[in-house]
C-alpha positions as YAML, in Angstrom:
chain: A
units: angstrom
residues:
- id: 1
  name: GLY
  ca: [138.01, 37.61, 136.57]
- id: 2
  name: ALA
  ca: [138.24, 40.76, 133.63]
- id: 3
  name: ASP
  ca: [140.91, 39.99, 131.64]
- id: 4
  name: GLU
  ca: [144.45, 42.22, 133.26]
- id: 5
  name: THR
  ca: [147.27, 44.08, 130.94]
- id: 6
  name: ILE
  ca: [151.21, 44.49, 132.12]
- id: 7
  name: CYS
  ca: [153.94, 44.01, 131.00]
- id: 8
  name: ASP
  ca: [157.09, 41.81, 130.46]
- id: 9
  name: THR
  ca: [158.52, 40.53, 133.77]
- id: 10
  name: ASP
  ca: [155.26, 41.80, 135.33]
- id: 11
  name: SER
  ca: [152.52, 40.02, 137.11]
- id: 12
  name: VAL
  ca: [149.03, 39.73, 138.24]
- id: 13
  name: GLN
  ca: [146.90, 38.02, 140.57]
- id: 14
  name: LEU
  ca: [144.69, 35.96, 139.17]
- id: 15
  name: ASN
  ca: [140.73, 35.72, 140.62]
- id: 16
  name: ALA
  ca: [138.67, 32.25, 140.77]
- id: 17
  name: THR
  ca: [135.61, 32.41, 142.19]
- id: 18
  name: GLY
  ca: [131.94, 30.32, 142.08]
- id: 19
  name: ALA
  ca: [133.38, 26.33, 143.22]
- id: 20
  name: VAL
  ca: [135.89, 24.88, 145.61]
- id: 21
  name: THR
  ca: [138.70, 24.09, 143.84]
- id: 22
  name: TYR
  ca: [140.20, 25.14, 141.04]
- id: 23
  name: VAL
  ca: [142.77, 24.00, 138.24]
- id: 24
  name: TRP
  ca: [144.42, 26.53, 136.06]
- id: 25
  name: THR
  ca: [145.52, 26.33, 132.26]
- id: 26
  name: PRO
  ca: [148.09, 26.05, 131.30]
- id: 27
  name: ILE
  ca: [150.33, 26.39, 134.36]
- id: 28
  name: THR
  ca: [153.15, 28.20, 132.30]
- id: 29
  name: ASP
  ca: [153.76, 31.02, 134.30]
- id: 30
  name: LEU
  ca: [151.85, 30.39, 137.10]
- id: 31
  name: SER
  ca: [152.47, 30.26, 140.67]
- id: 32
  name: ASP
  ca: [149.79, 27.25, 141.50]
- id: 33
  name: PRO
  ca: [147.76, 25.59, 138.66]
- id: 34
  name: ASN
  ca: [145.20, 24.64, 142.11]
- id: 35
  name: ILE
  ca: [143.80, 26.66, 144.22]
- id: 36
  name: ALA
  ca: [141.80, 30.05, 143.55]
- id: 37
  name: ASP
  ca: [144.16, 32.68, 143.13]
- id: 38
  name: PRO
  ca: [147.99, 31.98, 141.14]
- id: 39
  name: PHE
  ca: [149.71, 34.56, 139.82]
- id: 40
  name: ALA
  ca: [150.61, 34.89, 137.38]
- id: 41
  name: SER
  ca: [153.94, 36.16, 134.25]
- id: 42
  name: PRO
  ca: [153.46, 35.22, 131.19]
- id: 43
  name: SER
  ca: [156.10, 36.60, 128.79]
- id: 44
  name: THR
  ca: [153.52, 36.44, 125.80]
- id: 45
  name: THR
  ca: [150.34, 37.40, 126.05]
- id: 46
  name: THR
  ca: [147.64, 34.51, 127.47]
- id: 47
  name: MET
  ca: [144.34, 32.60, 127.44]
- id: 48
  name: TYR
  ca: [143.70, 31.10, 130.68]
- id: 49
  name: TYR
  ca: [141.66, 28.44, 131.45]
- id: 50
  name: VAL
  ca: [139.67, 27.39, 135.09]
- id: 51
  name: THR
  ca: [138.27, 24.35, 136.10]
- id: 52
  name: GLY
  ca: [136.22, 24.81, 139.83]
- id: 53
  name: THR
  ca: [134.40, 22.43, 140.66]
- id: 54
  name: ASP
  ca: [132.14, 22.55, 143.39]
- id: 55
  name: GLY
  ca: [130.51, 19.65, 146.48]
- id: 56
  name: ASN
  ca: [127.84, 17.72, 143.57]
- id: 57
  name: GLY
  ca: [130.84, 17.57, 141.80]
- id: 58
  name: CYS
  ca: [129.88, 19.09, 139.08]
- id: 59
  name: VAL
  ca: [132.43, 21.54, 137.06]
- id: 60
  name: ASN
  ca: [132.32, 24.57, 134.54]
- id: 61
  name: ILE
  ca: [134.89, 26.17, 132.85]
- id: 62
  name: ASP
  ca: [136.28, 30.04, 132.31]
- id: 63
  name: SER
  ca: [138.27, 31.42, 130.97]
- id: 64
  name: MET
  ca: [139.72, 34.97, 131.07]
- id: 65
  name: THR
  ca: [144.18, 36.90, 129.18]
- id: 66
  name: VAL
  ca: [146.58, 38.57, 130.51]
- id: 67
  name: ASN
  ca: [147.50, 40.86, 127.62]
- id: 68
  name: VAL
  ca: [151.67, 41.60, 127.78]
- id: 69
  name: ASN
  ca: [153.06, 44.83, 126.55]
- id: 70
  name: SER
  ca: [156.66, 44.34, 125.46]
- id: 71
  name: LEU
  ca: [159.37, 46.55, 127.94]
- id: 72
  name: PRO
  ca: [160.77, 50.01, 125.91]
- id: 73
  name: THR
  ca: [163.55, 49.34, 123.25]
- id: 74
  name: VAL
  ca: [165.75, 52.01, 125.66]
- id: 75
  name: THR
  ca: [169.04, 53.19, 123.93]
- id: 76
  name: VAL
  ca: [171.69, 55.50, 124.96]
- id: 77
  name: SER
  ca: [174.26, 57.72, 124.20]
- id: 78
  name: ASN
  ca: [177.87, 55.45, 124.06]
- id: 79
  name: ASP
  ca: [180.08, 55.73, 127.38]
- id: 80
  name: THR
  ca: [182.38, 59.24, 127.40]
- id: 81
  name: THR
  ca: [185.56, 60.60, 129.47]
- id: 82
  name: VAL
  ca: [184.99, 64.64, 129.35]
- id: 83
  name: CYS
  ca: [188.10, 66.50, 131.44]
- id: 84
  name: LEU
  ca: [187.01, 67.21, 134.75]
- id: 85
  name: GLY
  ca: [184.48, 70.36, 135.32]
- id: 86
  name: ASP
  ca: [183.97, 69.61, 131.38]
- id: 87
  name: SER
  ca: [179.77, 68.65, 130.53]
- id: 88
  name: ALA
  ca: [178.89, 65.55, 128.36]
- id: 89
  name: GLN
  ca: [174.74, 65.72, 126.50]
- id: 90
  name: LEU
  ca: [173.81, 62.08, 127.48]
- id: 91
  name: ASN
  ca: [170.84, 61.10, 125.26]
- id: 92
  name: ALA
  ca: [167.99, 58.60, 126.08]
- id: 93
  name: SER
  ca: [165.29, 57.03, 123.44]
- id: 94
  name: GLY
  ca: [162.56, 54.52, 124.01]
- id: 95
  name: GLY
  ca: [160.15, 56.27, 126.08]
- id: 96
  name: THR
  ca: [157.61, 58.84, 126.85]
- id: 97
  name: ILE
  ca: [159.32, 59.05, 130.75]
- id: 98
  name: TYR
  ca: [162.84, 59.67, 131.67]
- id: 99
  name: SER
  ca: [164.12, 59.25, 134.58]
- id: 100
  name: TRP
  ca: [168.44, 59.27, 135.12]
- id: 101
  name: THR
  ca: [170.02, 58.38, 138.87]
- id: 102
  name: PRO
  ca: [172.85, 60.25, 140.37]
- id: 103
  name: THR
  ca: [170.84, 62.92, 140.56]
- id: 104
  name: THR
  ca: [174.78, 64.12, 140.97]
- id: 105
  name: GLY
  ca: [175.54, 66.51, 138.29]
- id: 106
  name: LEU
  ca: [173.23, 66.42, 135.99]
- id: 107
  name: SER
  ca: [171.34, 69.43, 134.07]
- id: 108
  name: ASP
  ca: [167.65, 67.29, 134.71]
- id: 109
  name: PRO
  ca: [167.32, 64.32, 136.02]
- id: 110
  name: ASN
  ca: [164.16, 63.96, 134.38]
- id: 111
  name: ILE
  ca: [164.56, 65.30, 130.64]
- id: 112
  name: ALA
  ca: [165.64, 62.46, 127.93]
- id: 113
  name: ASP
  ca: [169.47, 64.74, 127.46]
- id: 114
  name: PRO
  ca: [170.61, 66.24, 130.04]
- id: 115
  name: MET
  ca: [173.77, 67.20, 130.18]
- id: 116
  name: ALA
  ca: [176.32, 65.50, 132.72]
- id: 117
  name: SER
  ca: [179.32, 67.66, 134.60]
- id: 118
  name: PRO
  ca: [180.26, 64.61, 137.76]
- id: 119
  name: ALA
  ca: [182.81, 65.30, 139.89]
- id: 120
  name: GLY
  ca: [184.30, 61.88, 139.24]
- id: 121
  name: ASN
  ca: [183.69, 58.62, 136.73]
- id: 122
  name: THR
  ca: [179.68, 58.31, 137.32]
- id: 123
  name: THR
  ca: [177.49, 55.97, 136.65]
- id: 124
  name: TYR
  ca: [173.88, 56.74, 135.14]
- id: 125
  name: THR
  ca: [171.18, 54.61, 134.82]
- id: 126
  name: VAL
  ca: [168.44, 55.95, 132.60]
- id: 127
  name: HIS
  ca: [164.27, 54.15, 133.89]
- id: 128
  name: VAL
  ca: [162.52, 54.94, 130.88]
- id: 129
  name: ILE
  ca: [158.41, 54.36, 130.44]
- id: 130
  name: ASP
  ca: [156.44, 53.77, 126.99]
- id: 131
  name: ALA
  ca: [152.77, 54.90, 126.71]
- id: 132
  name: ALA
  ca: [151.94, 51.48, 127.36]
- id: 133
  name: GLY
  ca: [153.14, 52.34, 132.40]
- id: 134
  name: CYS
  ca: [156.00, 49.72, 131.03]
- id: 135
  name: GLU
  ca: [159.58, 50.64, 131.93]
- id: 136
  name: ASP
  ca: [163.31, 49.51, 130.99]
- id: 137
  name: SER
  ca: [166.30, 50.69, 131.60]
- id: 138
  name: ALA
  ca: [169.99, 51.38, 130.40]
- id: 139
  name: THR
  ca: [173.35, 52.65, 132.02]
- id: 140
  name: VAL
  ca: [175.82, 55.08, 130.94]
- id: 141
  name: THR
  ca: [179.30, 55.85, 132.13]
- id: 142
  name: VAL
  ca: [180.82, 59.76, 132.14]
- id: 143
  name: SER
  ca: [184.40, 59.58, 132.74]
- id: 144
  name: THR
  ca: [186.82, 62.25, 134.08]
- id: 145
  name: PHE
  ca: [189.83, 63.58, 133.29]
- id: 146
  name: ALA
  ca: [192.61, 64.87, 135.69]
- id: 147
  name: LEU
  ca: [193.70, 69.04, 135.01]
- id: 148
  name: PRO
  ca: [196.66, 69.05, 134.61]
- id: 149
  name: VAL
  ca: [199.25, 70.38, 137.04]
- id: 150
  name: VAL
  ca: [199.94, 74.06, 134.94]
- id: 151
  name: VAL
  ca: [202.23, 76.25, 137.52]
- id: 152
  name: ALA
  ca: [203.83, 79.44, 136.21]
- id: 153
  name: GLY
  ca: [206.49, 79.04, 138.09]
- id: 154
  name: PRO
  ca: [207.12, 81.69, 141.16]
- id: 155
  name: ASP
  ca: [206.70, 85.35, 140.59]
- id: 156
  name: THR
  ca: [209.29, 87.62, 139.90]
- id: 157
  name: ALA
  ca: [210.57, 91.38, 139.97]
- id: 158
  name: ILE
  ca: [213.20, 93.11, 137.74]
- id: 159
  name: CYS
  ca: [214.36, 96.53, 136.58]
- id: 160
  name: GLU
  ca: [213.26, 98.19, 133.70]
- id: 161
  name: ASN
  ca: [214.51, 97.53, 130.64]
- id: 162
  name: GLU
  ca: [215.65, 93.79, 131.13]
- id: 163
  name: CYS
  ca: [214.12, 91.06, 130.33]
- id: 164
  name: VAL
  ca: [213.56, 88.15, 132.61]
- id: 165
  name: ASN
  ca: [212.69, 83.97, 131.82]
- id: 166
  name: LEU
  ca: [209.53, 82.48, 132.58]
- id: 167
  name: LEU
  ca: [209.25, 78.78, 132.49]
- id: 168
  name: ALA
  ca: [204.93, 77.30, 132.79]
- id: 169
  name: THR
  ca: [205.23, 72.72, 133.58]
- id: 170
  name: GLY
  ca: [202.93, 69.91, 134.28]
- id: 171
  name: ALA
  ca: [201.49, 70.05, 130.49]
- id: 172
  name: LEU
  ca: [202.31, 69.65, 126.41]
- id: 173
  name: THR
  ca: [201.72, 72.85, 124.97]
- id: 174
  name: TYR
  ca: [201.36, 76.65, 126.25]
- id: 175
  name: VAL
  ca: [200.11, 79.32, 126.02]
- id: 176
  name: TRP
  ca: [200.51, 82.35, 127.55]
- id: 177
  name: ASP
  ca: [198.72, 86.38, 127.45]
- id: 178
  name: PRO
  ca: [198.91, 88.82, 126.95]
- id: 179
  name: ILE
  ca: [201.87, 88.45, 124.36]
- id: 180
  name: THR
  ca: [202.85, 91.44, 125.12]
- id: 181
  name: GLY
  ca: [206.61, 91.46, 126.37]
- id: 182
  name: LEU
  ca: [207.14, 88.04, 125.22]
- id: 183
  name: SER
  ca: [209.24, 86.25, 122.29]
- id: 184
  name: ASP
  ca: [206.86, 83.87, 122.06]
- id: 185
  name: PRO
  ca: [203.37, 83.21, 123.85]
- id: 186
  name: ASN
  ca: [203.05, 79.80, 122.15]
- id: 187
  name: ILE
  ca: [206.03, 77.93, 124.48]
- id: 188
  name: ALA
  ca: [207.14, 76.44, 128.20]
- id: 189
  name: ASN
  ca: [209.79, 79.09, 128.45]
- id: 190
  name: PRO
  ca: [209.11, 82.86, 126.55]
- id: 191
  name: GLN
  ca: [211.08, 85.17, 126.97]
- id: 192
  name: ALA
  ca: [209.14, 88.11, 129.32]
- id: 193
  name: CYS
  ca: [210.39, 91.98, 128.91]
- id: 194
  name: PRO
  ca: [207.27, 93.44, 130.17]
- id: 195
  name: THR
  ca: [207.47, 97.87, 130.24]
- id: 196
  name: THR
  ca: [205.18, 97.53, 132.99]
- id: 197
  name: THR
  ca: [204.82, 95.06, 136.12]
- id: 198
  name: THR
  ca: [202.42, 92.21, 134.32]
- id: 199
  name: GLN
  ca: [200.75, 89.17, 135.51]
- id: 200
  name: TYR
  ca: [200.94, 86.67, 132.87]
- id: 201
  name: ILE
  ca: [198.42, 84.23, 132.68]
- id: 202
  name: VAL
  ca: [199.51, 81.01, 130.71]
- id: 203
  name: THR
  ca: [197.63, 78.05, 129.70]
- id: 204
  name: GLY
  ca: [198.45, 74.24, 129.76]
- id: 205
  name: THR
  ca: [197.17, 70.91, 127.49]
- id: 206
  name: ASP
  ca: [197.53, 68.35, 128.57]
- id: 207
  name: ALA
  ca: [198.18, 65.13, 126.64]
- id: 208
  name: ASN
  ca: [193.37, 64.48, 126.71]
- id: 209
  name: THR
  ca: [192.98, 67.68, 125.94]
- id: 210
  name: CYS
  ca: [192.14, 68.74, 129.20]
- id: 211
  name: THR
  ca: [193.22, 72.48, 129.76]
- id: 212
  name: ASN
  ca: [194.29, 74.29, 133.70]
- id: 213
  name: THR
  ca: [196.17, 77.76, 134.08]
- id: 214
  name: ASP
  ca: [198.28, 79.30, 136.88]
- id: 215
  name: THR
  ca: [200.10, 82.92, 136.47]
- id: 216
  name: VAL
  ca: [203.10, 84.54, 137.04]
- id: 217
  name: ASP
  ca: [203.68, 88.27, 138.41]
- id: 218
  name: VAL
  ca: [207.03, 90.22, 136.69]
- id: 219
  name: VAL
  ca: [207.31, 93.60, 138.22]
- id: 220
  name: ILE
  ca: [209.28, 96.06, 137.43]
- id: 221
  name: ASN
  ca: [211.26, 98.08, 139.81]
- id: 222
  name: ALA
  ca: [212.29, 101.63, 138.60]
- id: 223
  name: LEU
  ca: [215.66, 102.73, 138.31]
- id: 224
  name: PRO
  ca: [217.07, 104.66, 140.86]
- id: 225
  name: PRO
  ca: [217.15, 108.32, 140.15]
- id: 226
  name: VAL
  ca: [221.37, 109.21, 139.39]
- id: 227
  name: GLU
  ca: [222.58, 112.96, 138.88]
- id: 228
  name: ALA
  ca: [225.93, 112.86, 137.75]
- id: 229
  name: GLY
  ca: [227.66, 116.47, 137.98]
- id: 230
  name: ALA
  ca: [231.59, 118.35, 137.76]
- id: 231
  name: ASP
  ca: [233.61, 118.70, 140.12]
- id: 232
  name: GLU
  ca: [233.76, 122.48, 141.53]
...
């Protein structure tokens, strides 16, 4: 038969004709060296010789080569951890065609460097095919940190010219917005003295640098229109 080319770890079926019995050498990586059409799975390029014997006991020899292309050397980015809702850029190299699985959370599963935004811990596998059509794969895990449960406290109502102490919980550091009327926008419990009804947004950051937000409304009640006059 004609010479064949395969990728490492693949196999090819040989096929000899013209005789009654056959013996293939070398026997390494052959499914059966004593049949006409064994499967060959060599790890390196190998020339196989087949000796055929006909019904008269006459023999002849032919040969064919199985060329073996090595698999692509696949490299991927390191395992990483992101905050839930954030993205990590994956990166693979070593081939010309890329296919990532699972596709969930990927910006494009058919490029070398998609953005991954998984909803939980996910191990992605990239299948890489090189110019010779040989394929190999590698994996990278994207883990996720849960977001902090930030609570800004209950809505509250105050009278004009009064103040109220806000109190945020659930994180390590806090930033309040807007800063108007606040004693310190960068603490958990600033004093708020707004002049009009205001919704304050607090962004809390935890030890993993993950952030979340919550809001609290400070409602301003107008003072009653009290009038004083002299008795008559």
